[in-house]
């Protein structure tokens, strides 16, 4: 450890050489996702899943981040990021890195995964390899189910180049008029409302000694080999598959609050067709003539084109997760009922009449002690949903307030909230309409909630409401008690099965008072710059975090040890990065667990040699935010919704809570130590920006933190 007195030179911690680029760091995160698809230790169908996730991640990256950079270039903005790159330089670097990476993904699927699928009885066939009987079957499917949905669009003087939907898969077709002998270009969209892969029935499957679990072809090949039906009287000369990506971020930040719902609804209707095209995916067989038509009409450059062998849009491989082949998947995991809530959950209590019954309500449990829940190891439905359900049905509960960022169509939470409003309880919900790519779902639920009598607020002008909080106000005798849930993840039962998240239940008076002030800020005009316990952005969070870092620096200056462990999704904020560099220089030991983007450069002599950064990529998406400050043995632990990024600290409403129960604090510290010891799913960030995956040393057991945590919670069943 480097002590502060050993620092003899003064350097600028803002120097661009000490920062990684945000956009390029994200690409390195997605490279780690791709590695899971390449890693033979990962079960086959999980490798297909990670292949699909890699593609899905890239779609959003182009729709939002690349589109944003292109807009900056078009506006002739040259402002440099902390690492010193202009928007144009970033776009060039992105293309240089992504082209070979995407090529690697597609080659691996075609040359490795596709063969392993066939070896395991899963056959994606090419149409040209089908028997006559199989072709006849698919031709009938085409006529009956596909043909009526298709709309061929030709390009000529009376038919301008058609607008094409974002992320659409299309066939570019060249047809010739046999009378005029003139060739024309046409477009046929592959309908995304139909399955991407069409299965061949068992009685038509090829006879092999191996058991066949699935056999079929991509739908675009069926369409391509029946194009004559779409262009009767014309000669189909050639066809070529392509896929386009448009800018898809909503431009409604300046909308007036009264018009926000309408503005977003209108923007959603235009988003699929209006945004500028930012990427074009094609197959190498596309001739230059067709290529130039697409480049010209979509106003793209050569660097925007991605030539890919084989199937396009590999995120559709996710559909193979539905195959009943458990031996090709990760072992199933069923979340456990939190031990402290066993007698509060109706799932395990029955009466003689076979009706569900609870022996004790959840509020009595929270009165005894703060409660921690850890998803997906522990059940979301038996904790968070049960908390809100009991609040809705409890006659002593007067009010329920909560925030919703990413919702779910079948969430029990909505039914509980509407039931509470119908019984006369005061229910207020802050719905974030600008939750990216969940806007339409949130709008639908916001309107349903309003119709049921719930007070629905659409957040604050210029800020996204990203915090995950619930406040329940309950009458107990002659007094009022406030119960809170403060979490790191969305109130979404689907993602709660896939994302690692933490939640704290408490009835501490200071937390209840803080959430009351925060909800008043969100629903009214009561701006609150100070809070008793909570770290809230944009009010005080960055200043409080920097103060906690500086306190560790002071301990080191006073000859005491300093230590920080922080887990988050992204670390971007320059002020916090600079503070961490200063802490490292002072001798503070810093361990960062950053799943995705990390702009901090570790291991730089005299700057950051006391900082270690790892990223954990596994079957669950690491989503929890957890912060530990040693404080000379008086440990302080925090959980909440915010990453250390400018967007979280300046442009979103976030809440981070201290964990004051000693047992819970120790549990969270233990979780962090398990993650820091991971030698299976952990990747270490190097000084040059690359990541190296850890492997067990000789005679060392394999330690997957997610597997260890599953084993721990399994013991509570």
XYZ file of C-alpha atoms in Angstrom:
717
model
C 0.000 0.000 0.000
C 1.297 3.444 -0.943
C 1.257 5.871 1.974
C 0.487 9.551 1.537
C 3.946 10.647 2.652
C 5.463 8.684 -0.237
C 3.717 10.927 -2.768
C 6.328 13.506 -3.743
C 5.079 14.679 -7.135
C 2.000 16.698 -7.926
C 0.017 15.585 -10.971
C -3.300 16.658 -12.431
C -5.883 13.992 -11.678
C -7.999 15.425 -14.507
C -5.451 14.457 -17.153
C -7.168 12.604 -20.000
C -4.644 9.751 -19.843
C -6.185 8.629 -16.536
C -9.658 8.038 -17.999
C -11.176 5.400 -20.235
C -13.755 6.390 -22.803
C -17.323 5.731 -21.736
C -18.478 4.331 -25.079
C -15.439 2.102 -25.581
C -15.681 0.816 -22.005
C -19.254 -0.269 -22.712
C -18.038 -2.216 -25.743
C -15.575 -4.041 -23.483
C -18.486 -4.943 -21.220
C -20.357 -6.413 -24.163
C -17.196 -8.295 -25.140
C -17.389 -10.010 -21.741
C -21.005 -10.917 -22.491
C -19.888 -12.370 -25.820
C -17.240 -14.420 -24.031
C -20.000 -16.285 -22.186
C -21.294 -17.336 -25.610
C -17.801 -18.510 -26.573
C -16.994 -20.267 -23.293
C -17.479 -24.042 -23.595
C -18.002 -24.259 -19.830
C -21.341 -22.523 -20.377
C -24.231 -24.889 -21.300
C -25.211 -24.752 -24.987
C -28.607 -23.057 -24.703
C -27.111 -20.531 -22.277
C -24.444 -19.792 -24.903
C -27.225 -19.099 -27.389
C -28.811 -16.848 -24.778
C -25.621 -14.831 -24.352
C -25.266 -14.601 -28.134
C -28.757 -13.108 -28.218
C -28.028 -10.752 -25.306
C -24.875 -9.510 -27.029
C -26.948 -8.637 -30.118
C -29.746 -7.056 -28.090
C -27.237 -4.952 -26.160
C -25.713 -3.750 -29.428
C -29.114 -2.744 -30.782
C -29.713 -0.437 -27.836
C -26.140 0.853 -28.003
C -26.577 1.934 -31.621
C -30.078 3.309 -31.093
C -28.970 5.507 -28.202
C -25.215 6.012 -27.836
C -24.048 5.839 -31.450
C -27.055 7.918 -32.531
C -26.134 10.537 -29.919
C -22.542 10.744 -31.188
C -23.716 11.036 -34.790
C -25.967 13.929 -33.816
C -23.002 15.670 -32.206
C -20.914 15.222 -35.351
C -23.741 16.525 -37.560
C -24.077 19.540 -35.278
C -20.302 20.082 -35.625
C -19.767 19.761 -31.892
C -16.192 18.941 -30.946
C -16.396 18.855 -27.152
C -14.028 16.216 -25.817
C -14.870 13.622 -23.207
C -12.674 13.339 -20.070
C -10.462 10.861 -21.942
C -9.800 13.476 -24.629
C -11.780 12.119 -27.599
C -14.081 14.119 -29.873
C -17.410 12.637 -31.047
C -15.902 11.905 -34.467
C -12.921 10.130 -32.931
C -15.251 8.063 -30.764
C -17.328 6.952 -33.755
C -14.176 5.939 -35.614
C -12.898 3.959 -32.626
C -16.283 2.291 -32.135
C -16.343 1.086 -35.752
C -12.765 -0.191 -35.579
C -13.498 -2.251 -32.473
C -17.017 -3.460 -33.252
C -16.573 -4.678 -36.821
C -14.200 -7.554 -35.923
C -16.113 -8.287 -32.711
C -19.444 -8.724 -34.485
C -17.748 -10.770 -37.188
C -16.356 -13.028 -34.456
C -19.835 -13.455 -32.974
C -21.406 -14.486 -36.278
C -18.553 -16.771 -37.276
C -18.724 -18.498 -33.911
C -22.444 -19.058 -34.278
C -22.162 -20.406 -37.825
C -19.026 -22.500 -37.316
C -19.387 -23.664 -33.713
C -22.758 -23.147 -32.070
C -24.822 -24.180 -35.062
C -22.870 -27.436 -35.293
C -23.217 -28.077 -31.553
C -26.947 -27.434 -31.837
C -27.199 -30.066 -34.578
C -25.125 -32.497 -32.521
C -27.669 -32.047 -29.714
C -30.690 -32.518 -31.962
C -31.477 -28.853 -32.701
C -31.328 -28.250 -36.446
C -31.579 -24.833 -38.123
C -31.668 -25.883 -41.773
C -31.152 -23.951 -44.980
C -34.114 -23.972 -47.341
C -31.959 -25.302 -50.167
C -31.206 -28.440 -48.139
C -34.854 -29.377 -47.619
C -36.586 -32.335 -49.202
C -39.457 -31.825 -51.634
C -41.956 -32.849 -48.939
C -40.529 -30.326 -46.493
C -40.614 -27.577 -49.125
C -44.228 -28.380 -49.967
C -45.157 -28.139 -46.295
C -43.432 -24.753 -45.892
C -44.945 -23.473 -49.138
C -48.388 -24.210 -47.732
C -47.428 -22.395 -44.529
C -46.297 -19.469 -46.680
C -49.554 -19.303 -48.612
C -51.803 -19.690 -45.589
C -49.992 -17.727 -42.848
C -47.206 -15.582 -44.277
C -48.294 -14.322 -47.707
C -51.373 -12.400 -46.422
C -49.151 -10.429 -44.023
C -46.488 -9.359 -46.530
C -46.452 -6.010 -48.360
C -43.991 -5.692 -51.259
C -42.893 -2.112 -51.883
C -41.269 -1.196 -55.194
C -39.065 1.834 -55.825
C -39.686 3.823 -59.025
C -40.610 7.415 -59.982
C -44.148 6.941 -58.654
C -43.076 4.995 -55.564
C -40.432 6.754 -53.440
C -38.026 4.773 -51.295
C -40.138 3.334 -48.468
C -39.715 4.202 -44.825
C -38.511 1.114 -42.979
C -39.091 0.299 -39.349
C -36.353 0.310 -36.757
C -34.667 -3.077 -36.237
C -36.639 -4.512 -39.148
C -35.354 -7.447 -41.161
C -35.946 -6.884 -44.874
C -35.405 -8.509 -48.223
C -34.054 -6.224 -50.912
C -35.403 -7.697 -54.160
C -34.376 -6.918 -57.734
C -37.176 -7.691 -60.205
C -37.260 -7.286 -63.983
C -40.243 -6.313 -66.085
C -40.324 -8.888 -68.922
C -41.983 -6.339 -71.242
C -39.687 -3.333 -70.723
C -36.762 -5.470 -69.523
C -36.090 -2.800 -66.908
C -34.937 -3.831 -63.441
C -36.494 -2.349 -60.330
C -35.663 -2.476 -56.636
C -38.287 -3.569 -54.133
C -38.398 -4.151 -50.413
C -40.209 -6.893 -48.507
C -40.266 -6.633 -44.724
C -39.945 -9.886 -42.805
C -42.908 -9.624 -40.394
C -41.806 -9.635 -36.772
C -45.284 -10.644 -35.617
C -44.575 -14.174 -36.903
C -42.058 -16.632 -35.436
C -38.523 -16.129 -36.753
C -37.924 -19.869 -37.029
C -40.552 -22.162 -38.589
C -40.586 -25.702 -37.241
C -40.955 -28.730 -39.489
C -43.383 -31.328 -38.068
C -41.996 -34.601 -36.776
C -43.407 -36.749 -39.566
C -41.430 -34.697 -42.105
C -38.181 -34.515 -40.194
C -35.179 -36.337 -41.607
C -34.686 -39.845 -40.272
C -31.487 -40.058 -38.238
C -30.126 -42.317 -35.528
C -30.029 -39.260 -33.267
C -33.074 -37.921 -31.449
C -34.321 -34.668 -32.983
C -35.635 -32.079 -30.525
C -36.306 -29.314 -33.054
C -35.918 -28.862 -36.789
C -36.831 -25.878 -38.906
C -35.759 -22.959 -41.078
C -35.597 -19.166 -40.751
C -38.779 -17.501 -41.987
C -36.893 -15.144 -44.321
C -35.688 -18.106 -46.356
C -39.259 -19.319 -46.810
C -40.272 -15.852 -48.006
C -37.238 -15.582 -50.300
C -38.050 -18.850 -52.065
C -41.657 -17.810 -52.667
C -41.102 -14.258 -53.910
C -42.785 -14.997 -57.265
C -46.118 -14.964 -55.443
C -45.455 -11.361 -54.382
C -44.402 -10.158 -57.833
C -46.665 -11.958 -60.335
C -45.705 -11.349 -63.928
C -42.244 -10.127 -62.928
C -38.921 -11.955 -63.011
C -37.236 -12.158 -59.617
C -33.554 -11.747 -60.426
C -32.023 -11.636 -56.946
C -32.751 -10.955 -53.299
C -30.583 -9.871 -50.383
C -31.293 -9.727 -46.667
C -30.589 -6.561 -44.673
C -31.456 -5.080 -41.301
C -31.403 -1.454 -40.207
C -31.127 0.337 -36.870
C -32.513 3.804 -36.220
C -32.051 6.379 -33.517
C -34.658 5.562 -30.887
C -34.117 7.866 -27.901
C -37.172 10.004 -27.182
C -36.779 13.745 -27.667
C -39.324 14.976 -25.120
C -37.122 16.340 -22.350
C -38.452 19.897 -22.820
C -42.108 18.979 -22.969
C -44.302 20.763 -20.487
C -45.421 18.558 -17.604
C -49.104 18.798 -18.574
C -48.296 17.563 -22.080
C -45.729 14.924 -21.156
C -48.038 11.926 -21.529
C -49.329 13.110 -24.911
C -45.852 14.084 -26.105
C -44.423 10.663 -25.325
C -47.380 8.884 -26.928
C -46.861 10.882 -30.113
C -43.113 10.307 -30.057
C -43.574 6.552 -29.609
C -45.760 6.397 -32.719
C -43.007 8.084 -34.737
C -39.949 6.431 -33.201
C -39.951 3.260 -35.288
C -39.866 5.159 -38.583
C -38.652 8.722 -37.990
C -35.242 8.305 -36.380
C -32.206 8.560 -38.618
C -30.606 5.253 -39.629
C -27.362 4.610 -37.709
C -26.449 1.059 -38.759
C -27.054 -1.260 -41.704
C -26.433 -5.006 -41.435
C -26.078 -6.929 -44.677
C -24.725 -10.221 -45.979
C -21.479 -10.237 -48.017
C -23.331 -11.534 -51.090
C -25.135 -8.210 -51.572
C -23.890 -6.672 -54.843
C -22.485 -3.172 -55.016
C -25.522 -1.870 -56.924
C -27.986 -2.798 -54.161
C -25.514 -1.732 -51.502
C -25.244 1.742 -53.013
C -29.021 2.125 -53.201
C -29.303 1.481 -49.479
C -26.317 3.674 -48.590
C -27.676 6.578 -50.599
C -31.280 6.380 -49.437
C -30.344 5.956 -45.776
C -27.550 8.549 -45.851
C -24.945 6.178 -44.434
C -21.214 5.754 -44.864
C -19.259 2.548 -45.404
C -18.299 2.413 -41.722
C -22.015 2.170 -40.857
C -22.333 -1.105 -42.773
C -21.744 -4.420 -41.004
C -21.203 -7.359 -43.361
C -22.187 -10.554 -41.583
C -22.110 -14.151 -42.757
C -25.144 -16.313 -42.094
C -28.175 -15.299 -40.050
C -28.854 -11.673 -39.237
C -30.485 -10.571 -35.978
C -29.080 -13.244 -33.711
C -31.069 -11.972 -30.751
C -33.916 -14.155 -32.069
C -31.871 -17.145 -30.857
C -33.397 -16.394 -27.454
C -36.478 -18.356 -28.585
C -34.541 -21.617 -28.227
C -34.514 -21.076 -24.458
C -38.072 -22.443 -24.497
C -36.936 -25.898 -25.601
C -37.494 -28.495 -22.818
C -33.835 -29.488 -22.633
C -32.707 -28.878 -19.029
C -29.425 -30.718 -19.636
C -28.430 -27.904 -22.030
C -29.256 -25.118 -19.576
C -28.094 -23.851 -16.211
C -29.627 -25.805 -13.319
C -33.020 -24.259 -12.511
C -33.193 -21.832 -9.632
C -36.307 -21.138 -7.590
C -35.978 -18.150 -5.231
C -36.367 -19.046 -1.584
C -38.825 -17.404 0.759
C -36.766 -15.074 2.976
C -36.263 -16.968 6.270
C -37.330 -13.956 8.317
C -40.659 -13.884 6.416
C -41.541 -17.591 6.545
C -44.588 -17.088 8.728
C -45.637 -13.964 6.804
C -45.938 -15.646 3.425
C -49.226 -17.235 2.343
C -47.263 -19.532 0.046
C -46.387 -21.911 2.879
C -49.285 -21.594 5.319
C -52.584 -23.452 4.806
C -55.672 -23.983 6.952
C -57.874 -27.076 7.192
C -60.151 -25.463 4.652
C -57.182 -25.401 2.294
C -57.177 -21.609 2.257
C -54.063 -19.562 2.435
C -53.407 -17.992 5.803
C -50.626 -15.918 7.323
C -49.687 -16.339 10.953
C -48.115 -12.909 11.294
C -48.172 -9.771 9.195
C -45.056 -8.338 7.656
C -45.323 -5.089 9.597
C -44.816 -6.876 12.908
C -41.638 -8.388 11.509
C -40.312 -5.016 10.387
C -41.086 -3.548 13.822
C -38.733 -6.104 15.355
C -35.810 -5.528 12.990
C -34.884 -4.056 9.647
C -35.155 -6.750 6.959
C -32.868 -7.303 3.984
C -33.916 -9.182 0.836
C -31.573 -10.276 -1.937
C -33.099 -11.120 -5.321
C -33.169 -13.459 -7.203
C -31.806 -15.644 -4.414
C -34.797 -14.651 -2.305
C -38.335 -14.406 -3.568
C -39.601 -11.052 -4.819
C -43.229 -12.166 -4.567
C -42.871 -13.373 -0.961
C -41.243 -10.107 0.112
C -41.862 -6.981 -1.963
C -45.152 -8.019 -3.550
C -46.338 -9.406 -0.222
C -45.409 -6.159 1.545
C -47.535 -4.120 -0.862
C -50.356 -6.696 -0.875
C -50.577 -6.657 2.924
C -50.457 -2.869 2.924
C -53.365 -2.825 0.475
C -55.526 -5.171 2.555
C -54.550 -3.979 6.044
C -57.344 -1.798 7.490
C -54.788 0.112 9.570
C -52.854 1.323 6.512
C -53.817 4.855 5.541
C -51.571 5.564 2.557
C -49.228 3.871 0.079
C -46.741 5.767 -2.063
C -44.271 4.250 -4.492
C -42.193 4.849 -7.609
C -42.364 2.777 -10.787
C -39.584 2.878 -13.369
C -39.793 -0.394 -15.316
C -43.071 -2.194 -14.785
C -44.377 -5.594 -15.806
C -47.663 -6.408 -17.486
C -48.719 -9.119 -15.041
C -47.381 -7.567 -11.847
C -49.416 -8.314 -8.730
C -48.264 -4.953 -7.402
C -50.640 -3.086 -9.720
C -53.597 -5.174 -8.604
C -52.732 -4.508 -4.964
C -52.447 -0.766 -5.533
C -55.775 -0.606 -7.335
C -57.430 -2.683 -4.601
C -56.025 -0.285 -1.980
C -57.453 2.735 -3.797
C -60.857 1.072 -4.083
C -60.998 0.673 -0.278
C -60.357 4.379 0.220
C -56.654 4.365 0.998
C -54.558 7.235 -0.275
C -52.419 5.771 -3.046
C -49.878 7.776 -5.022
C -47.600 6.375 -7.708
C -44.789 8.221 -9.457
C -44.533 6.619 -12.905
C -41.495 7.392 -15.035
C -42.828 7.707 -18.569
C -39.347 8.131 -20.050
C -37.965 4.753 -18.891
C -36.168 3.878 -22.113
C -37.995 1.252 -24.231
C -40.586 0.721 -21.479
C -42.466 3.939 -22.204
C -45.505 2.346 -23.820
C -45.990 -0.230 -21.067
C -45.655 2.464 -18.395
C -48.187 4.689 -20.174
C -50.736 1.877 -20.324
C -50.385 1.104 -16.628
C -50.382 4.762 -15.628
C -53.740 5.213 -17.336
C -55.184 2.089 -15.672
C -53.969 3.228 -12.270
C -55.521 6.660 -12.727
C -58.856 5.145 -13.694
C -58.862 3.148 -10.456
C -58.553 6.314 -8.374
C -54.797 6.334 -7.782
C -52.935 9.625 -7.836
C -50.460 9.202 -10.693
C -47.583 11.627 -11.127
C -45.310 11.585 -14.162
C -42.144 12.703 -12.442
C -40.277 15.970 -12.581
C -39.477 18.157 -15.559
C -35.963 17.462 -16.785
C -35.340 14.571 -14.365
C -35.991 10.855 -14.616
C -37.404 9.268 -11.481
C -35.165 6.227 -11.139
C -35.299 5.695 -7.382
C -36.892 2.457 -6.072
C -38.904 3.364 -2.993
C -42.178 2.482 -1.240
C -43.684 4.330 1.722
C -46.555 2.830 3.722
C -48.283 4.964 6.375
C -50.015 2.891 9.072
C -52.108 3.822 12.097
C -51.002 1.945 15.207
C -53.024 2.836 18.253
C -52.910 6.573 18.787
C -49.793 7.062 16.653
C -48.702 6.804 13.038
C -45.810 4.633 11.903
C -44.131 4.748 8.487
C -42.757 1.629 6.805
C -40.363 1.831 3.901
C -38.821 -0.318 1.226
C -35.708 1.095 -0.435
C -34.226 -1.014 -3.187
C -31.671 -1.229 -5.944
C -33.944 -2.790 -8.576
C -37.217 -2.147 -10.345
C -40.561 -3.294 -8.994
C -40.758 -5.882 -11.726
C -41.306 -9.579 -10.883
C -39.823 -10.714 -14.203
C -36.472 -8.957 -13.909
C -36.390 -9.872 -10.204
C -35.804 -13.467 -11.352
C -32.833 -12.481 -13.520
C -31.202 -9.442 -11.881
C -29.327 -9.410 -8.590
C -30.847 -6.692 -6.433
C -31.109 -5.715 -2.788
C -33.969 -4.257 -0.796
C -34.260 -2.913 2.744
C -37.489 -2.930 4.773
C -37.500 -0.616 7.765
C -39.705 1.478 9.999
C -36.927 3.729 11.294
C -38.390 7.157 11.872
C -35.637 9.044 10.051
C -36.031 6.963 6.903
C -39.805 7.365 6.983
C -39.452 11.119 7.370
C -36.917 11.257 4.537
C -39.168 9.326 2.170
C -42.077 11.587 3.096
C -39.975 14.600 2.097
C -38.810 12.858 -1.079
C -42.339 11.982 -2.179
C -43.465 15.534 -1.457
C -40.642 16.674 -3.725
C -41.752 14.269 -6.455
C -45.470 15.048 -6.287
C -45.498 18.696 -5.279
C -43.272 21.737 -5.033
C -41.534 20.957 -1.747
C -37.885 20.940 -2.832
C -35.791 19.354 -0.105
C -32.018 19.942 -0.352
C -31.177 18.137 2.902
C -32.130 14.718 4.209
C -31.630 13.108 7.573
C -30.246 9.785 6.382
C -30.776 9.358 2.652
C -28.335 10.241 -0.080
C -30.596 11.757 -2.738
C -29.742 12.969 -6.197
C -29.651 15.544 -7.539
C -29.827 17.148 -4.068
C -26.893 15.844 -2.036
C -25.694 12.472 -3.271
C -22.478 13.380 -5.082
C -21.351 15.667 -2.230
C -22.116 12.980 0.362
C -20.264 10.276 -1.575
C -17.216 12.494 -2.038
C -17.337 13.348 1.666
C -17.310 9.636 2.542
C -14.305 9.110 0.277
C -12.512 12.077 1.831
C -13.159 10.694 5.294
C -11.225 7.546 4.318
C -8.442 9.825 3.056
C -8.336 11.599 6.414
C -8.064 8.287 8.243
C -5.005 7.445 6.135
C -3.505 10.885 6.741
C -3.906 10.195 10.456
C -2.068 6.889 10.187
C -5.195 4.727 10.208
C -6.228 2.249 7.520
C -8.715 3.314 4.884
C -10.814 1.007 2.746
C -13.657 1.359 0.243
C -15.602 -1.373 -1.539
C -18.175 -0.213 -4.064
C -20.400 -2.304 -6.314
C -22.354 -0.718 -9.151
C -23.279 -0.992 -12.811
C -21.232 1.954 -14.091
C -18.513 4.309 -12.871
C -18.264 7.399 -15.065
C -18.523 10.564 -12.958
C -15.234 12.533 -13.259
C -15.534 14.148 -9.826
C -15.918 10.812 -8.073
C -13.162 9.243 -10.182
C -10.852 12.104 -9.215
C -11.747 11.637 -5.552
C -10.966 7.917 -5.784
C -7.587 8.723 -7.351
C -6.853 11.081 -4.472
C -7.873 8.352 -2.015
C -5.555 5.873 -3.713
C -2.694 8.348 -3.496
C -3.398 8.699 0.224
C -3.177 4.933 0.695
C -6.858 3.986 0.796
C -7.417 0.408 -0.376
C -10.181 0.527 -2.984
C -11.991 -2.455 -4.477
C -14.556 -1.716 -7.161
C -17.046 -4.223 -8.568
C -18.308 -2.536 -11.737
C -20.370 -4.713 -14.039
C -20.355 -2.466 -17.099
C -18.774 0.886 -17.902
C -15.736 1.930 -15.910
C -13.916 5.125 -16.889
C -11.418 4.876 -14.018
C -7.987 3.523 -14.994
C -6.611 1.310 -12.188
C -3.014 0.429 -11.451
C -1.383 3.677 -12.610
C 1.771 4.325 -10.591
C 1.360 7.267 -8.261
C -2.312 7.616 -9.186
C -4.346 4.461 -8.778
C -2.116 1.549 -7.771
C -4.311 1.008 -4.693
C -7.438 0.567 -6.834
C -8.597 -2.801 -8.136
C -11.577 -3.156 -10.479
C -13.410 -6.365 -11.299
C -16.526 -7.108 -13.332
C -18.726 -10.150 -12.693
C -20.651 -11.617 -15.629
C -22.805 -14.668 -14.921
C -26.231 -16.254 -15.270
C -27.765 -13.352 -13.316
C -27.280 -9.723 -14.307
C -25.391 -7.992 -11.496
C -27.625 -4.985 -10.857
C -27.345 -4.159 -7.146
C -25.567 -1.018 -5.939
C -23.751 -1.576 -2.669
C -21.161 0.658 -0.993
C -18.938 -0.025 2.011
C -16.739 2.539 3.767
C -14.440 1.130 6.465
C -14.434 4.326 8.575
C -11.707 3.063 10.920
C -13.747 0.071 12.032
C -17.050 1.934 12.315
C -18.209 0.410 9.040
C -20.855 2.205 7.018
C -22.771 0.347 4.312
C -25.216 1.832 1.805
C -27.541 0.409 -0.840
C -29.657 2.204 -3.417
C -30.592 2.878 -7.006
C -27.718 5.066 -8.199
C -24.553 4.341 -10.109
C -21.669 6.800 -9.962
C -22.424 8.523 -13.259
C -23.395 12.110 -14.164
C -26.806 10.918 -15.355
C -27.569 9.230 -12.015
C -26.179 12.057 -9.913
C -27.416 15.075 -11.897
C -30.315 14.102 -14.160
C -32.193 11.484 -12.172
C -33.967 11.292 -8.854
C -32.156 8.570 -6.909
C -32.036 7.418 -3.300
C -29.317 5.556 -1.431
C -29.898 4.504 2.173
C -27.504 3.706 4.982
C -27.856 0.219 6.452
C -27.832 0.711 10.218
C -28.677 -2.780 11.441
C -25.292 -4.357 12.385
C -26.274 -7.864 11.273
C -27.510 -6.685 7.890
C -24.431 -4.529 7.472
C -22.219 -7.540 8.145
C -24.233 -9.687 5.719
C -23.693 -7.125 2.977
C -19.981 -6.942 3.733
C -19.820 -10.739 3.497
C -21.530 -10.617 0.107
C -18.955 -8.124 -1.135
C -16.085 -10.338 0.071
C -17.585 -13.360 -1.708
C -17.671 -11.350 -4.926
C -14.131 -10.062 -4.532
C -12.926 -13.674 -4.180
C -14.714 -14.839 -7.358
C -12.340 -16.734 -9.664
C -14.905 -18.061 -12.164
C -17.110 -15.189 -13.368
C -14.873 -12.259 -12.385
C -12.819 -10.219 -14.857
C -10.012 -7.881 -13.737
C -9.620 -4.505 -15.427
C -6.051 -3.880 -16.505
C -4.263 -0.555 -16.727
C -4.454 -0.642 -20.535
C -8.268 -1.025 -20.508
C -8.419 -4.741 -21.273
C -10.088 -7.255 -18.972
C -8.594 -10.620 -18.009
C -10.885 -13.330 -16.702
C -9.787 -14.930 -13.466
C -9.171 -18.655 -13.276
C -8.502 -20.835 -10.235
C -4.833 -21.197 -9.438
C -3.316 -24.640 -9.108
C -4.999 -26.627 -6.299
C -7.429 -23.710 -5.759
C -11.169 -24.478 -5.808
C -13.409 -22.719 -8.292
C -15.375 -19.894 -6.637
C -18.329 -18.542 -8.579
C -19.901 -15.876 -6.380
C -23.376 -16.405 -7.824
C -23.145 -20.159 -7.341
C -21.903 -19.699 -3.763
C -24.778 -17.345 -2.976
C -27.285 -19.807 -4.426
C -25.819 -22.535 -2.216
C -26.101 -20.291 0.843
C -29.759 -19.512 0.221
C -30.486 -23.116 -0.766
C -29.612 -24.089 2.800
C -32.573 -22.004 4.029
C -35.194 -24.022 2.145
